[in-house]
Short mmCIF file of C-alpha atoms in Angstrom, two decimals:
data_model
loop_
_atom_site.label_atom_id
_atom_site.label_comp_id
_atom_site.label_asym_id
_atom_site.label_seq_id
_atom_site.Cartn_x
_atom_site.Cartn_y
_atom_site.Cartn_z
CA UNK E 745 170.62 97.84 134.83
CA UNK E 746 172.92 101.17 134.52
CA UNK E 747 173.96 102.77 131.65
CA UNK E 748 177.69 102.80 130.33
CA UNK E 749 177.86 106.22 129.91
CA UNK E 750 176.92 108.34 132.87
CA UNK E 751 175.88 104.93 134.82
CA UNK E 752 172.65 105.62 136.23
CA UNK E 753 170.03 103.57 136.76
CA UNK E 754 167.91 102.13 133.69
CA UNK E 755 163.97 101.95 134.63
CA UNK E 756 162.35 99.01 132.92
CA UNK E 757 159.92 101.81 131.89
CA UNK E 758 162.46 104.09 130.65
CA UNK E 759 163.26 103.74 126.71
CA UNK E 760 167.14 102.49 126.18
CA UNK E 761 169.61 101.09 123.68
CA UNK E 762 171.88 98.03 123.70
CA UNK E 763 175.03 98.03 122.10
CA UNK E 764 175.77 94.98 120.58
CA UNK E 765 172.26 96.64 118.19
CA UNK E 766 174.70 99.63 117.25
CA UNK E 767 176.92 100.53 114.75
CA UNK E 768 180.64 101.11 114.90
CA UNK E 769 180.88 104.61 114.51
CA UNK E 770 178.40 104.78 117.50
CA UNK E 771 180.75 102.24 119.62
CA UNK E 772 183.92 103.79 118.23
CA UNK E 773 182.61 107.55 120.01
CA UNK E 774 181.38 105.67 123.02
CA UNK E 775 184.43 103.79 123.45
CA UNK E 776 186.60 106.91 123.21
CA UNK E 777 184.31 108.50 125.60
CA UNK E 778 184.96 105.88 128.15
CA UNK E 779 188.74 104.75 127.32
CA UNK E 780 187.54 101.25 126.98
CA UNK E 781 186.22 99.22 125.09
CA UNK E 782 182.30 98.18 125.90
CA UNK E 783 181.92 95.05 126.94
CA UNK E 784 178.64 92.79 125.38
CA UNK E 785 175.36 93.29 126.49
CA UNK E 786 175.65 96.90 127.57
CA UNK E 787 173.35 99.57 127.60
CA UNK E 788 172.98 103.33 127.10
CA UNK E 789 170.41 105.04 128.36
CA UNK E 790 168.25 107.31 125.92
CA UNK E 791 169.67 110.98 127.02
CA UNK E 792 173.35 109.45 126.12
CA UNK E 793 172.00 107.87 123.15
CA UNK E 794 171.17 111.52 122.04
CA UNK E 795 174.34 113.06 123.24
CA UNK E 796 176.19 110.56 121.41
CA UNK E 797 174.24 111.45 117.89
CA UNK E 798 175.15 115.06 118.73
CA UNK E 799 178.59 114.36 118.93
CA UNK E 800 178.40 112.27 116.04
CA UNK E 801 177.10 115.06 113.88
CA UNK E 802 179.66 117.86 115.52
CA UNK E 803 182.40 115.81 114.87
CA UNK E 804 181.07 115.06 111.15
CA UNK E 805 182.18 111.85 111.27
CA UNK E 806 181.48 110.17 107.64
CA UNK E 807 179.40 106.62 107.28
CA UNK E 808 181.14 103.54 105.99
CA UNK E 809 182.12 102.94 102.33
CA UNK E 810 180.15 104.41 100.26
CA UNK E 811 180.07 101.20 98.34
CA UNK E 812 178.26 98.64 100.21
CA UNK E 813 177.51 94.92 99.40
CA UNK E 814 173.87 94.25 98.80
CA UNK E 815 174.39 90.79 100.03
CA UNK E 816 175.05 91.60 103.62
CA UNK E 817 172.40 93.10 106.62
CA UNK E 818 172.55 97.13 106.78
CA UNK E 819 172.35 96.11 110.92
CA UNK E 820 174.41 93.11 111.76
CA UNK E 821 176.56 93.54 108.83
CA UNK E 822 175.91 89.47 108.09
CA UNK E 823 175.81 88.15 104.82
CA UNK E 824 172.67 86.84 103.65
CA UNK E 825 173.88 84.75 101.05
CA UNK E 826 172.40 81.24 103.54
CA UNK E 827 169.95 83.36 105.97
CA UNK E 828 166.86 84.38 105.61
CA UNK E 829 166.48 87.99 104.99
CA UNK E 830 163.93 90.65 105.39
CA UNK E 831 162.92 94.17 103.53
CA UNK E 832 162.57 97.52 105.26
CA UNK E 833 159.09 98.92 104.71
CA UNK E 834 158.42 102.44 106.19
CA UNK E 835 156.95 101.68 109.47
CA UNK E 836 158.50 102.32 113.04
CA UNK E 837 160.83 99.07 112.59
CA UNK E 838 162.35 100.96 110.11
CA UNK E 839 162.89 104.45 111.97
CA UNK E 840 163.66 101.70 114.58
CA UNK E 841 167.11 100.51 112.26
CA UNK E 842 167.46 104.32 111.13
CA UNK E 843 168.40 105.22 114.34
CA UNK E 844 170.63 102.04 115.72
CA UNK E 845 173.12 101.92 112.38
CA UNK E 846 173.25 105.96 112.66
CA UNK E 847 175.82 107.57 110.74
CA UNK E 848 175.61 105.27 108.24
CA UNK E 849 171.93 105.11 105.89
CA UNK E 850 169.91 102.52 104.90
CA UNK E 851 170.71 102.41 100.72
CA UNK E 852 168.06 101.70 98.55
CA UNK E 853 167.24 98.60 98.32
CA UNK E 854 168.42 97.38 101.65
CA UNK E 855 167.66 93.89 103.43
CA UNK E 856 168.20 92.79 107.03
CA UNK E 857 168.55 89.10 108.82
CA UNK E 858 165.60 87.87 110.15
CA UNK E 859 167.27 88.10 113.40
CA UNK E 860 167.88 92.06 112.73
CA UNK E 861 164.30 92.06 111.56
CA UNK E 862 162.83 90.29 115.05
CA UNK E 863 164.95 92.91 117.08
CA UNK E 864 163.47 96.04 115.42
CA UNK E 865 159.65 94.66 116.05
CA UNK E 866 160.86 93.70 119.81
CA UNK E 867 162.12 97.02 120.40
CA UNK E 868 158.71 98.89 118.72
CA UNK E 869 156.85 97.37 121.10
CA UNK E 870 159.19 98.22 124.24
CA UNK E 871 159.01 101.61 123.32
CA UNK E 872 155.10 101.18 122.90
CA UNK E 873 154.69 99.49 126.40
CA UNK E 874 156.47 102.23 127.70
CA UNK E 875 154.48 104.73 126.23
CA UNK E 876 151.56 102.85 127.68
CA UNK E 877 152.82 103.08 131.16
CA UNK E 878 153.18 106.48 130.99
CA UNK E 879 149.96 107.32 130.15
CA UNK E 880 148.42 105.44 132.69
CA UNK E 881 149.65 102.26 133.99
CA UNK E 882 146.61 101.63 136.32
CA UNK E 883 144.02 100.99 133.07
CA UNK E 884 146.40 99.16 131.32
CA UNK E 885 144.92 95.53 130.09
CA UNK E 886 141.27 97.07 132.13
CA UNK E 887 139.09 96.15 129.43
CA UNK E 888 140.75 92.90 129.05
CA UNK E 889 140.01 91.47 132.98
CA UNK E 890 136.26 90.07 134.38
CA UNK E 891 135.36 93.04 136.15
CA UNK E 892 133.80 90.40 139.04
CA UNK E 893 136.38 87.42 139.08
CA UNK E 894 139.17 89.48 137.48
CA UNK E 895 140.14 86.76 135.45
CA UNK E 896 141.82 87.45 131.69
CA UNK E 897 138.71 87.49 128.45
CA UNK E 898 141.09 86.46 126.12
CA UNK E 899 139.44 83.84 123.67
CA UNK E 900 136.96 84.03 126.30
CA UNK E 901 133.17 84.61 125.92
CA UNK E 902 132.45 88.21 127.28
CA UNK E 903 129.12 89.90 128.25
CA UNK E 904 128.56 93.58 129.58
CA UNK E 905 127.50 94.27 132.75
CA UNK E 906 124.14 96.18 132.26
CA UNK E 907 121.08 96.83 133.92
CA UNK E 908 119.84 94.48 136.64
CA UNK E 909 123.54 92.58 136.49
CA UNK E 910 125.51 95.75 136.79
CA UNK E 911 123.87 96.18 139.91
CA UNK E 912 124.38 92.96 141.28
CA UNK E 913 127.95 93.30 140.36
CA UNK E 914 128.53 96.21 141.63
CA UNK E 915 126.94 95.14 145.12
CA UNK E 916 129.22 92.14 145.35
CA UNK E 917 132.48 93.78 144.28
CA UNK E 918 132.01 96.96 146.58
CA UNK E 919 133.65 98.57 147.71
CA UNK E 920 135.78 98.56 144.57
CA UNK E 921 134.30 100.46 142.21
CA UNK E 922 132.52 99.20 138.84
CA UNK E 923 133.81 100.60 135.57
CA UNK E 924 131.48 102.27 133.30
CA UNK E 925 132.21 99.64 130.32
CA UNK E 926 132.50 96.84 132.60
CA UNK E 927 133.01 92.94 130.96
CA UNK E 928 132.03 89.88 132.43
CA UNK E 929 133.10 86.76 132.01
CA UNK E 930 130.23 83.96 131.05
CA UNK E 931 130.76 82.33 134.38
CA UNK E 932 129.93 85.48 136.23
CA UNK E 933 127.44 86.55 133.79
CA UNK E 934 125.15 83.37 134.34
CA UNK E 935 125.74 83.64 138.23
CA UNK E 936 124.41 86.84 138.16
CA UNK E 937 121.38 86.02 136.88
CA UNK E 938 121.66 82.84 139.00
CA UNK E 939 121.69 85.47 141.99
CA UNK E 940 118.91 88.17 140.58
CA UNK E 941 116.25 84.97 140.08
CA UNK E 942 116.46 83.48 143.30
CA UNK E 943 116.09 87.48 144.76
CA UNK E 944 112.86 87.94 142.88
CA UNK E 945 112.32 84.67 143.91
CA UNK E 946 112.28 85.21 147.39
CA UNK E 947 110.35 88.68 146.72
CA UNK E 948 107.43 87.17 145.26
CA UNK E 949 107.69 84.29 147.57
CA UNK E 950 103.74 84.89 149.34
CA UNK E 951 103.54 83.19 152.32
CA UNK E 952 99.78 82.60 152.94
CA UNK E 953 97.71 83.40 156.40
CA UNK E 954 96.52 80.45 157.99
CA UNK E 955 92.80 80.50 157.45
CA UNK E 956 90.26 82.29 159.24
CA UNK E 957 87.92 79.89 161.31
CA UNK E 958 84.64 80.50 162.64
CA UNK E 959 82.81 78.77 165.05
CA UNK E 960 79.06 77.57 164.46
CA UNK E 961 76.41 76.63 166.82
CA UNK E 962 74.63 73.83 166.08
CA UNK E 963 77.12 72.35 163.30
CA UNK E 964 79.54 70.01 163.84
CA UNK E 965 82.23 68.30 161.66
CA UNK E 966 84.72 65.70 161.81
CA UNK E 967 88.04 65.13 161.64
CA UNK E 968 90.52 65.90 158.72
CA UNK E 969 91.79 62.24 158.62
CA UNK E 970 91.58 59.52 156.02
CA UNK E 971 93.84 56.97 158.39
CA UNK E 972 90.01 55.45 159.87
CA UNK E 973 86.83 55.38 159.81
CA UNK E 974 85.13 58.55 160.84
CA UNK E 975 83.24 57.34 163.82
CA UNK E 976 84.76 57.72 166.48
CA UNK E 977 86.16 54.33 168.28
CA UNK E 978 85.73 52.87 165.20
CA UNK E 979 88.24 49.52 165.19
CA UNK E 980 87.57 48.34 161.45
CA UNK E 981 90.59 48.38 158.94
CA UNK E 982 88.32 49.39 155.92
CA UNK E 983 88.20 52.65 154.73
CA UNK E 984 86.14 53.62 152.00
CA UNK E 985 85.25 57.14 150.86
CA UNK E 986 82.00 58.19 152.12
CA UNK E 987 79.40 58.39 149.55
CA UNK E 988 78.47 62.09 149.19
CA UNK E 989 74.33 60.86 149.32
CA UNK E 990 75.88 59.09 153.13
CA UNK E 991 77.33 62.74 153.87
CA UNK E 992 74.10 64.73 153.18
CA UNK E 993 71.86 62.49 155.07
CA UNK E 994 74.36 62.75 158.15
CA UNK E 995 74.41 66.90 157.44
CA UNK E 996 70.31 66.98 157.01
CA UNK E 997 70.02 64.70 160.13
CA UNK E 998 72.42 65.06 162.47
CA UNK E 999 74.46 68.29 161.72
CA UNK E 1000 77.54 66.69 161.40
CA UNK E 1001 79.51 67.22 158.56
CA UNK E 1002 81.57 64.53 157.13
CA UNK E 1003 84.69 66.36 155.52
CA UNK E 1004 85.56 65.10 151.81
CA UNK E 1005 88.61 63.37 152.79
CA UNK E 1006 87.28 61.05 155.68
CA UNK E 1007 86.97 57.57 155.49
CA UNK E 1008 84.10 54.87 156.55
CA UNK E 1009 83.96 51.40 156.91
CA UNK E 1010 81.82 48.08 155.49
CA UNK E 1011 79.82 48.19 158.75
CA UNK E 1012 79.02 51.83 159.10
CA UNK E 1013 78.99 52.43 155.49
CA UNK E 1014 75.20 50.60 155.36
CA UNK E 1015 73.52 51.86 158.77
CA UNK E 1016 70.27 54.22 158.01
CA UNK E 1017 70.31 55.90 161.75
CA UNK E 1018 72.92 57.95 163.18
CA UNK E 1019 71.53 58.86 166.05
CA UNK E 1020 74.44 57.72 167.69
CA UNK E 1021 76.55 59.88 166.72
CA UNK E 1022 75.43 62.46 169.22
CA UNK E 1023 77.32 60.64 172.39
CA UNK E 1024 80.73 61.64 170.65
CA UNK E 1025 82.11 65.11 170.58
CA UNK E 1026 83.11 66.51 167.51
CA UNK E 1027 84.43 69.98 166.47
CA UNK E 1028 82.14 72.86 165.75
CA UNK E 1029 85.13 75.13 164.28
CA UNK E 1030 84.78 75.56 161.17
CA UNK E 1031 87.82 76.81 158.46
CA UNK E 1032 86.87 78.72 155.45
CA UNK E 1033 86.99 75.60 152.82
CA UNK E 1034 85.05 73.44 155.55
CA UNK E 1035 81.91 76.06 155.31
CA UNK E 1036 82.36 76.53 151.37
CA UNK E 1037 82.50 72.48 151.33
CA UNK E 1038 79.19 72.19 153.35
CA UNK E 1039 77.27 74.76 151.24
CA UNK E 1040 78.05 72.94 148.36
CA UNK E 1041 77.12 69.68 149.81
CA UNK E 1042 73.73 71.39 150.93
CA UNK E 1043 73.09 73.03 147.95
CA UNK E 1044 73.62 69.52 146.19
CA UNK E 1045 70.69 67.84 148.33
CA UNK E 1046 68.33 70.27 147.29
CA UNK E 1047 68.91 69.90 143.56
CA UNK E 1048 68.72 65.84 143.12
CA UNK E 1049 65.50 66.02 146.29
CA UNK E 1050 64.21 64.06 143.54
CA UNK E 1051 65.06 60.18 142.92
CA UNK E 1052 63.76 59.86 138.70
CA UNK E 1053 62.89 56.04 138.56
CA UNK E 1054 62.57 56.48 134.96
CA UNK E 1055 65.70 56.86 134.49
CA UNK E 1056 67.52 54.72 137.36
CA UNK E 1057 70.95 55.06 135.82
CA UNK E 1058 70.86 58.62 137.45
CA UNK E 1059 70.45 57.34 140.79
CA UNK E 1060 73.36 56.28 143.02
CA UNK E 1061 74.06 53.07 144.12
CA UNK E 1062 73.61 52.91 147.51
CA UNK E 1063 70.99 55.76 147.51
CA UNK E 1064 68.82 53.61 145.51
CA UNK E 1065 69.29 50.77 148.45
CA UNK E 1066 69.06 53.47 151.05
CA UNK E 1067 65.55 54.10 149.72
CA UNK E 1068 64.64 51.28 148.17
CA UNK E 1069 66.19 48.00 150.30
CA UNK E 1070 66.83 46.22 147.22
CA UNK E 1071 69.61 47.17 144.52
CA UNK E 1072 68.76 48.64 141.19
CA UNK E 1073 69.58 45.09 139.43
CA UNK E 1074 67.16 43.24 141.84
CA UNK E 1075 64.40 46.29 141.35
CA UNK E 1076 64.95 45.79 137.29
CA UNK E 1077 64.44 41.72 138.03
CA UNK E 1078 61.47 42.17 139.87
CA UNK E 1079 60.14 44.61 137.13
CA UNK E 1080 60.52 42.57 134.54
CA UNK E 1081 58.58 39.57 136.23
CA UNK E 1082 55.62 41.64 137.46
CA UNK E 1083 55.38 44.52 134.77
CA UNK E 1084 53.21 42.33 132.61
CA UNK E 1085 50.93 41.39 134.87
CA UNK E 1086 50.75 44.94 136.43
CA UNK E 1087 50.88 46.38 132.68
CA UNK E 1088 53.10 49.38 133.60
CA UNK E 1089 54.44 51.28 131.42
CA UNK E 1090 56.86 53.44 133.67
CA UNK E 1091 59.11 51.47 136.33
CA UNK E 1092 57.38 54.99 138.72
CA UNK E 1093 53.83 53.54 138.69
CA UNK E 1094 55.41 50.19 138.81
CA UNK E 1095 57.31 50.77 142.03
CA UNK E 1096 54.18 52.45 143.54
CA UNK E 1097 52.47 49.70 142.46
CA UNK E 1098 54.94 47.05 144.51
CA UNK E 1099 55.82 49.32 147.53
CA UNK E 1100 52.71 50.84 148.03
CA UNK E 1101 51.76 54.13 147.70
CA UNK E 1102 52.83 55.71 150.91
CA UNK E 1103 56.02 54.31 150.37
CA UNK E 1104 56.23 55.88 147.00
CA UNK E 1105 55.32 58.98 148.47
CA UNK E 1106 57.98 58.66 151.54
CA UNK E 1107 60.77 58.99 149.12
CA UNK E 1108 62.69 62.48 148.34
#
């Protein structure tokens, strides 16, 4: 774009005038300044805008009619007898129409097209864009950009980048720098937090030592294995949880400790010796919850050293028949049968009284 005039270059940042926007007493001095007439769609740059005003003035050239139809634009000149029209407020649009129908005034009362109307706000905010770039073209629409995926916030939901997320945004945009009222988009926003969990995440993440394990003479234990039976060589498909009265007599007897997750079978599950057990080799390393496992189990066998007859519901199962031979339902049988004859009172003396004494006395 060049100007008519003096036919320099027009910046798109520069502030200008088109001519088919003026007047005819600004054509008429423009046209005598070139010796032609201007063809349509020209335009005159602002410094010959404001030498042709000068001239204008020095030359005292008088406005149009002083009797003007009310019915027509003060711009265009149109009537607006089947258009819409417009008033003139005071406002920049106005200052705007001042200056393009200069000599002649805007008369009281004054109306412009619509079309007039839409120029004057199109050319208020040129001039304001303009102004904008000049001031500093590298912020411009700053505030209105993600500051991480630099996409546009408009109708978008915003957040601002603060604290733990303005450091995370800052580390992935670097090295660009982060502004000091930076936006973010939601979408960056909730990654960022997204990114700052899984960091803690990994912070607090406490990978635990493998446990300590001690060796112990004398003590031995078995495998951690609830696939078979515990003894070893053992072919049987059953595998039952060993009773924890079966695991204390193995401990008390034969050292061996059975660990809480192994596994026995019908046919081991009812032997009273284990003296076998001392051709196989079994571990004697012991981990931290294998020794706290065994004390327990110890400590256990001393407090129930004790099997209460009068009160047989207390008693295990298969401790009872461990002891006993005979299971608690048979014992209660036989009580019932011989108790009258025997006139006990207590199933204890009663049980002496069948077993003998010194097998009363044999029992824990």
């Amino acid at each position: 774009m060049a100007c008519l005039q003096c036919t320099s270059v027009i910046d798109e940042n520069e502030q200008y005038y088109a001519t088919d926007d003026m007047g005819p007493e600004i054509i008429s001095v423009i046209e005598r300044y070139l010796g032609h007439l201007i063809p349509e769609g020209g335009l005159i740059c602002f410094a010959c805008w404001v030498h042709t005003r000068r001239t204008i003035q020095q030359q005292g050239i008088i406005a149009a009619p002083a009797v003007m139809n009310m019915n027509a634009c003060v711009w265009c000149r149109r009537s607006l007898a089947q258009t819409r029209s417009h008033s003139i407020p005071e406002g920049p649009e106005r200052t705007i129409i001042t200056q393009t129908i200069y000599p002649r005034e805007i008369p009281p009362g004054g109306l412009v097209c619509y079309a007039c109307w839409v120029a004057a706000r199109r050319n208020v905010e040129h001039a304001t864009r303009v102004e904008d770039n000049r001031q500093g073209p590298s912020n411009l629409h700053q505030d209105s950009m993600c500051a991480w995926c630099r996409m546009s916030l408009h109708r978008r939901r915003t957040h601002v980048a603060s604290g733990p997320v303005r450091d995370e945004v800052a580390a992935r945009i670097y090295p660009n720098e982060l502004p000091e009222h930076a936006l973010l988009c939601s979408n960056c926003w909730t990654r960022a937090h997204e990114n700052i969990e899984m960091e803690q995440e990994v912070v607090q993440f406490d990978i635990q030592p493998p446990s300590a394990s001690i060796t112990l003479d004398g003590f031995t234990h078995t495998t951690q294995t609830s696939t078979h039976c515990f003894v070893p060589a053992c072919n049987n498909v059953e595998r039952n949880r060993v009773p924890e009265y079966l695991r204390r007599i193995i401990l008390k007897s034969e050292k061996i400790f059975v660990t809480e997750n192994a596994r026995v079978c019908n046919e081991h599950k009812c032997l009273y010796n284990w003296e076998f057990l001392d051709q196989h080799q079994f571990s004697n390393t012991f981990t931290k919850n294998e020794i706290e496992s065994m004390l327990k189990l110890s400590i256990q066998d001393n407090e129930i050293n004790q099997l209460d007859f009068n009160n047989m519901s207390s008693i295990d199962e298969g401790l009872f028949k461990f002891w006993t031979g005979i299971t608690k339902d048979n014992f209660i049988n036989i009580l019932n049968v011989i108790s009258p004859a025997l006139t006990c009172k207590k199933p204890k003396n009663c049980f002496g009284n069948l077993f003998g004494e010194s097998s009363y006395r044999g029992l824990p």
